[in-house]
C-alpha positions as a Python dict, from the first residue, in 0.01 Angstrom:
ca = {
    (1, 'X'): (0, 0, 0),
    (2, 'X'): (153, 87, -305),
    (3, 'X'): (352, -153, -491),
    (4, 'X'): (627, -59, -777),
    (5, 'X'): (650, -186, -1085),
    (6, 'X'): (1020, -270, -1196),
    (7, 'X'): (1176, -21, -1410),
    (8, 'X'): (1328, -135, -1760),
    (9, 'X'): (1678, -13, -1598),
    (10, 'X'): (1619, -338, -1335),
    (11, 'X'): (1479, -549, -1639),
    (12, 'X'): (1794, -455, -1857),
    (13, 'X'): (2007, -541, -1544),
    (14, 'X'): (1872, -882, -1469),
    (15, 'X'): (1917, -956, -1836),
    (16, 'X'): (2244, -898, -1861),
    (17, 'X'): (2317, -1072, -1528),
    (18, 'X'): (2144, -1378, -1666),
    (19, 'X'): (2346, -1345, -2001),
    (20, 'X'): (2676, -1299, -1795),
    (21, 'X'): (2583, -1642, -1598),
    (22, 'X'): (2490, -1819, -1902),
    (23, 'X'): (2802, -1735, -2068),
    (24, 'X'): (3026, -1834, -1754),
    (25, 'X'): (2867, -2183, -1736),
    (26, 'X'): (2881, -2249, -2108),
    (27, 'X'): (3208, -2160, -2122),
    (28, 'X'): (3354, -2374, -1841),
    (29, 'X'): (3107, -2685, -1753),
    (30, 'X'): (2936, -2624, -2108),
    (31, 'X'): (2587, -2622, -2230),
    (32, 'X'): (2470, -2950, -2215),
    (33, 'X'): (2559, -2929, -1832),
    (34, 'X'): (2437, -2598, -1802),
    (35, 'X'): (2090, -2599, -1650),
    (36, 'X'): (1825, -2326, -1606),
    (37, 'X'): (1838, -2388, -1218),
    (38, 'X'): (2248, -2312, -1276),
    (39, 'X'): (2194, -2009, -1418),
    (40, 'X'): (1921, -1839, -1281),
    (41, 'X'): (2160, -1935, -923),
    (42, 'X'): (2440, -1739, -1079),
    (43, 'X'): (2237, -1481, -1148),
    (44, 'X'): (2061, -1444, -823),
    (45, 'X'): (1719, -1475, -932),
    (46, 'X'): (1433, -1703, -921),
    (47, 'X'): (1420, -1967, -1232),
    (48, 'X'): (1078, -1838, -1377),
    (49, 'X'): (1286, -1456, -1435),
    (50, 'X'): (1492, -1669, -1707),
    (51, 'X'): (1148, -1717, -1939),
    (52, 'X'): (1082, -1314, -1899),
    (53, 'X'): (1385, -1253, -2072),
    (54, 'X'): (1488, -1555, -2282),
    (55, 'X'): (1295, -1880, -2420),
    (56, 'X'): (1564, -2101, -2292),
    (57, 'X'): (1872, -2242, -2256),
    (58, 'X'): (1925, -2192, -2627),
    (59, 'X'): (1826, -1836, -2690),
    (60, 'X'): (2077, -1754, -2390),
    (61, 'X'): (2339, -1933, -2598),
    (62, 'X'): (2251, -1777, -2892),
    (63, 'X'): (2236, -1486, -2748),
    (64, 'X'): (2574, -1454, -2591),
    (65, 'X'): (2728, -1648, -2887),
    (66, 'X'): (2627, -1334, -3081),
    (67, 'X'): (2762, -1119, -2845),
    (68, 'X'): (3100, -1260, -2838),
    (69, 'X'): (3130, -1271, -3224),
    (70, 'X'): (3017, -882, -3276),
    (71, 'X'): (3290, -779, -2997),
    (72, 'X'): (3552, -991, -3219),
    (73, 'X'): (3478, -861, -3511),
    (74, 'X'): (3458, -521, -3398),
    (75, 'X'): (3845, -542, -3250),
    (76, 'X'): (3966, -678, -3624),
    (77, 'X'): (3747, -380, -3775),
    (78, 'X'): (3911, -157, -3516),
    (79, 'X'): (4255, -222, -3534),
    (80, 'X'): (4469, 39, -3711),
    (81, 'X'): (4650, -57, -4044),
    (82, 'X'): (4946, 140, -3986),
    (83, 'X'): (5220, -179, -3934),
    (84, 'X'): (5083, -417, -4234),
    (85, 'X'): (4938, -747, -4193),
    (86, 'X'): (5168, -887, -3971),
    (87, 'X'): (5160, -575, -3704),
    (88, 'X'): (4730, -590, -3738),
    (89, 'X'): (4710, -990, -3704),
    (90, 'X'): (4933, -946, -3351),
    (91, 'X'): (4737, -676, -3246),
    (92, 'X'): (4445, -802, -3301),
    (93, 'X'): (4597, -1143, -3103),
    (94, 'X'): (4695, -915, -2795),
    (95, 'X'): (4347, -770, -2758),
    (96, 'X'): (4199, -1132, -2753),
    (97, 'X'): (4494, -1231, -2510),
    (98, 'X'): (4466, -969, -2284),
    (99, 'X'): (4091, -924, -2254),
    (100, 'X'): (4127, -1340, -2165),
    (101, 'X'): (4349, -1267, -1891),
    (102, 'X'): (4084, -1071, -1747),
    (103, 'X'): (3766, -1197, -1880),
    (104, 'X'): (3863, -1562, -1996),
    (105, 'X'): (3451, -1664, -2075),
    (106, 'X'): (3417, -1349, -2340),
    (107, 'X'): (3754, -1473, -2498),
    (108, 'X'): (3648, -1834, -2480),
    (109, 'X'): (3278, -1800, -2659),
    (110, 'X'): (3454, -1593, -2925),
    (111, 'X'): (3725, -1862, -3015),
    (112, 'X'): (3574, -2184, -2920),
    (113, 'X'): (3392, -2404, -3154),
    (114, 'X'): (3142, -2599, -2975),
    (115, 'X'): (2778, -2634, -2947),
    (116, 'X'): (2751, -2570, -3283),
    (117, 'X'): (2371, -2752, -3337),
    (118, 'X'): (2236, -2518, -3084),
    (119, 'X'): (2293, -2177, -3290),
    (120, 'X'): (2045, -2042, -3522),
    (121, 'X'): (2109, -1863, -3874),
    (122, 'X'): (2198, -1496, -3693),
    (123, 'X'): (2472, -1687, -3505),
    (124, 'X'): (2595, -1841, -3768),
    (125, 'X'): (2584, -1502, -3968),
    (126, 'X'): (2762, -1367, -3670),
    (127, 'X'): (3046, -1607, -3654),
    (128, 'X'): (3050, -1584, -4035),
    (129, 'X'): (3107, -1220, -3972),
    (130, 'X'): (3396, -1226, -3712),
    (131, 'X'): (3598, -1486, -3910),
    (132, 'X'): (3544, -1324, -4274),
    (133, 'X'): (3718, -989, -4119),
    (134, 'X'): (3993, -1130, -3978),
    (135, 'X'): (4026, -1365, -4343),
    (136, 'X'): (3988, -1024, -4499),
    (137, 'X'): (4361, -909, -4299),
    (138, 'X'): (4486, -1260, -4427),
    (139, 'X'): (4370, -1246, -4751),
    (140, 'X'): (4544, -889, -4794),
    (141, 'X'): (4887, -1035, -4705),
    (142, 'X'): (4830, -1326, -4906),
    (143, 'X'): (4757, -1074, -5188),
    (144, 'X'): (5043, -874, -5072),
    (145, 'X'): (5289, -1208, -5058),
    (146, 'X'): (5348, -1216, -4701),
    (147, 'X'): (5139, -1510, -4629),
    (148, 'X'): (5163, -1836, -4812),
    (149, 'X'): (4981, -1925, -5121),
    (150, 'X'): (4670, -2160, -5094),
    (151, 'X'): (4345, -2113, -4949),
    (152, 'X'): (4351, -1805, -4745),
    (153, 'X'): (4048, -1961, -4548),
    (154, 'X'): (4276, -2222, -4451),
    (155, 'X'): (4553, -1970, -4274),
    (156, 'X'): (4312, -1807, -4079),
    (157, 'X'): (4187, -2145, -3899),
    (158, 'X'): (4566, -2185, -3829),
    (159, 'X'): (4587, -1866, -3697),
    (160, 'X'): (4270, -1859, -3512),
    (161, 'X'): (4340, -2202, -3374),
    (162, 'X'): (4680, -2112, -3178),
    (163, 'X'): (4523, -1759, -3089),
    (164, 'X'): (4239, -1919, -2915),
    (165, 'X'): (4511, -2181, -2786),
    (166, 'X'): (4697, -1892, -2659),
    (167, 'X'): (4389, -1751, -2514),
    (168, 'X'): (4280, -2071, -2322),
    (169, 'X'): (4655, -2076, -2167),
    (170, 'X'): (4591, -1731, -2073),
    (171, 'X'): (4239, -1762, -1959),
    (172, 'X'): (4348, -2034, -1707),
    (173, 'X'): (4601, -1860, -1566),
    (174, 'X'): (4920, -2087, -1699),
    (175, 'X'): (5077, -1827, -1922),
    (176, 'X'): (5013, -1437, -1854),
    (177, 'X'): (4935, -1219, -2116),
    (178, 'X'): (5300, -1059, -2161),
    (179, 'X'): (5534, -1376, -2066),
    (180, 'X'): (5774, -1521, -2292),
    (181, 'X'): (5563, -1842, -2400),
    (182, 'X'): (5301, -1571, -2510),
    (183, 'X'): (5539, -1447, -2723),
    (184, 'X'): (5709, -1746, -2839),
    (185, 'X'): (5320, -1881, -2989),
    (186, 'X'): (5214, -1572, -3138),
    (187, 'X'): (5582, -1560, -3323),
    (188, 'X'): (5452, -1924, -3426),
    (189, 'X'): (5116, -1847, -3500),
    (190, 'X'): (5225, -1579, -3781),
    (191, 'X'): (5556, -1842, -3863),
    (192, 'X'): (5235, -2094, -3957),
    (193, 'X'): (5053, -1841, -4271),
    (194, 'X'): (5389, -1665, -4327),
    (195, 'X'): (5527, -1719, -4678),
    (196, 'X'): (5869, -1866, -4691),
}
């Protein structure tokens, strides 16, 4: 009898699985609720297959935290500067909204600010990362004297804050990603920074 050894194709799959059910847990009954059992469930597998991959509840958080942060940061380092600050900020906003109204958990680990004692340094860094590009796009209009004077720190939180408000809306499936009160609260999310 011969038996087979699992290939690192099946170990890469499992992973991700587990990292897909971790992040769909923490982002809707959260990560204190979240238990290994939960998540090894989601992801179809026996509870010991979490410690091949991960150390823990924690490293999976981490781990997708990270995730969600580089794919946010690379849409803002992506987007094309061709229509100023105000054009970029919205269309970096639409690719948040829309990938919400079809993957609501990636959307909500990017924008959500929870859980915060759980993530080590690289997370931090991460996060640090994602919201220093998009205060780079802020900063530029505030240089340029499209967005209002003060702390340009400060106008991205405002921004960010009725994006990922947007988002949620979205995500939940009370707004869709091209109706009018979409439009309406990203008019008032760049209304917010805009200089007067």
């Amino acid at each position: 009898m011969t038996t087979t050894q699992p290939t690192r194709r099946d170990g890469e799959a499992t992973r991700q699985r587990l990292l897909r059910a971790a992040l769909e847990l923490y982002t809707t009954v959260g990560f204190r609720a979240t238990t290994t059992p939960a998540i090894a469930a989601r992801a179809g597998v026996a509870e010991g297959t979490i410690y091949r991959h991960f150390s823990g509840k924690e490293h999976l958080l981490n781990e997708v935290f990270r995730g969600a942060q580089h794919w946010g940061t690379t849409i803002v380092k992506e987007v094309a500067d061709e229509e100023g600050v105000p054009g970029r900020l919205r269309q970096i906003a639409r690719q948040l909204i829309e990938t919400a109204a079809r993957d609501a958990p990636q959307t909500r680990m990017l924008l959500r600010r929870r859980d915060e004692q759980h993530l080590d340094e690289r997370s931090r860094e991460s996060e640090r990362e994602f919201r220093e590009a998009i205060h780079t796009v802020v900063a530029a209009g505030r240089s340029n004297g499209i967005v209002r004077q003060g702390p340009a720190e400060l106008w991205t939180d405002i921004w960010l804050a009725l994006v990922a408000f947007i988002a949620e809306r979205v995500g939940a499936r009370e707004w869709t990603p091209d109706g009018p009160p979409v439009t309406m609260a990203l008019d008032a999310a760049w209304d917010a920074i805009a200089a007067r």
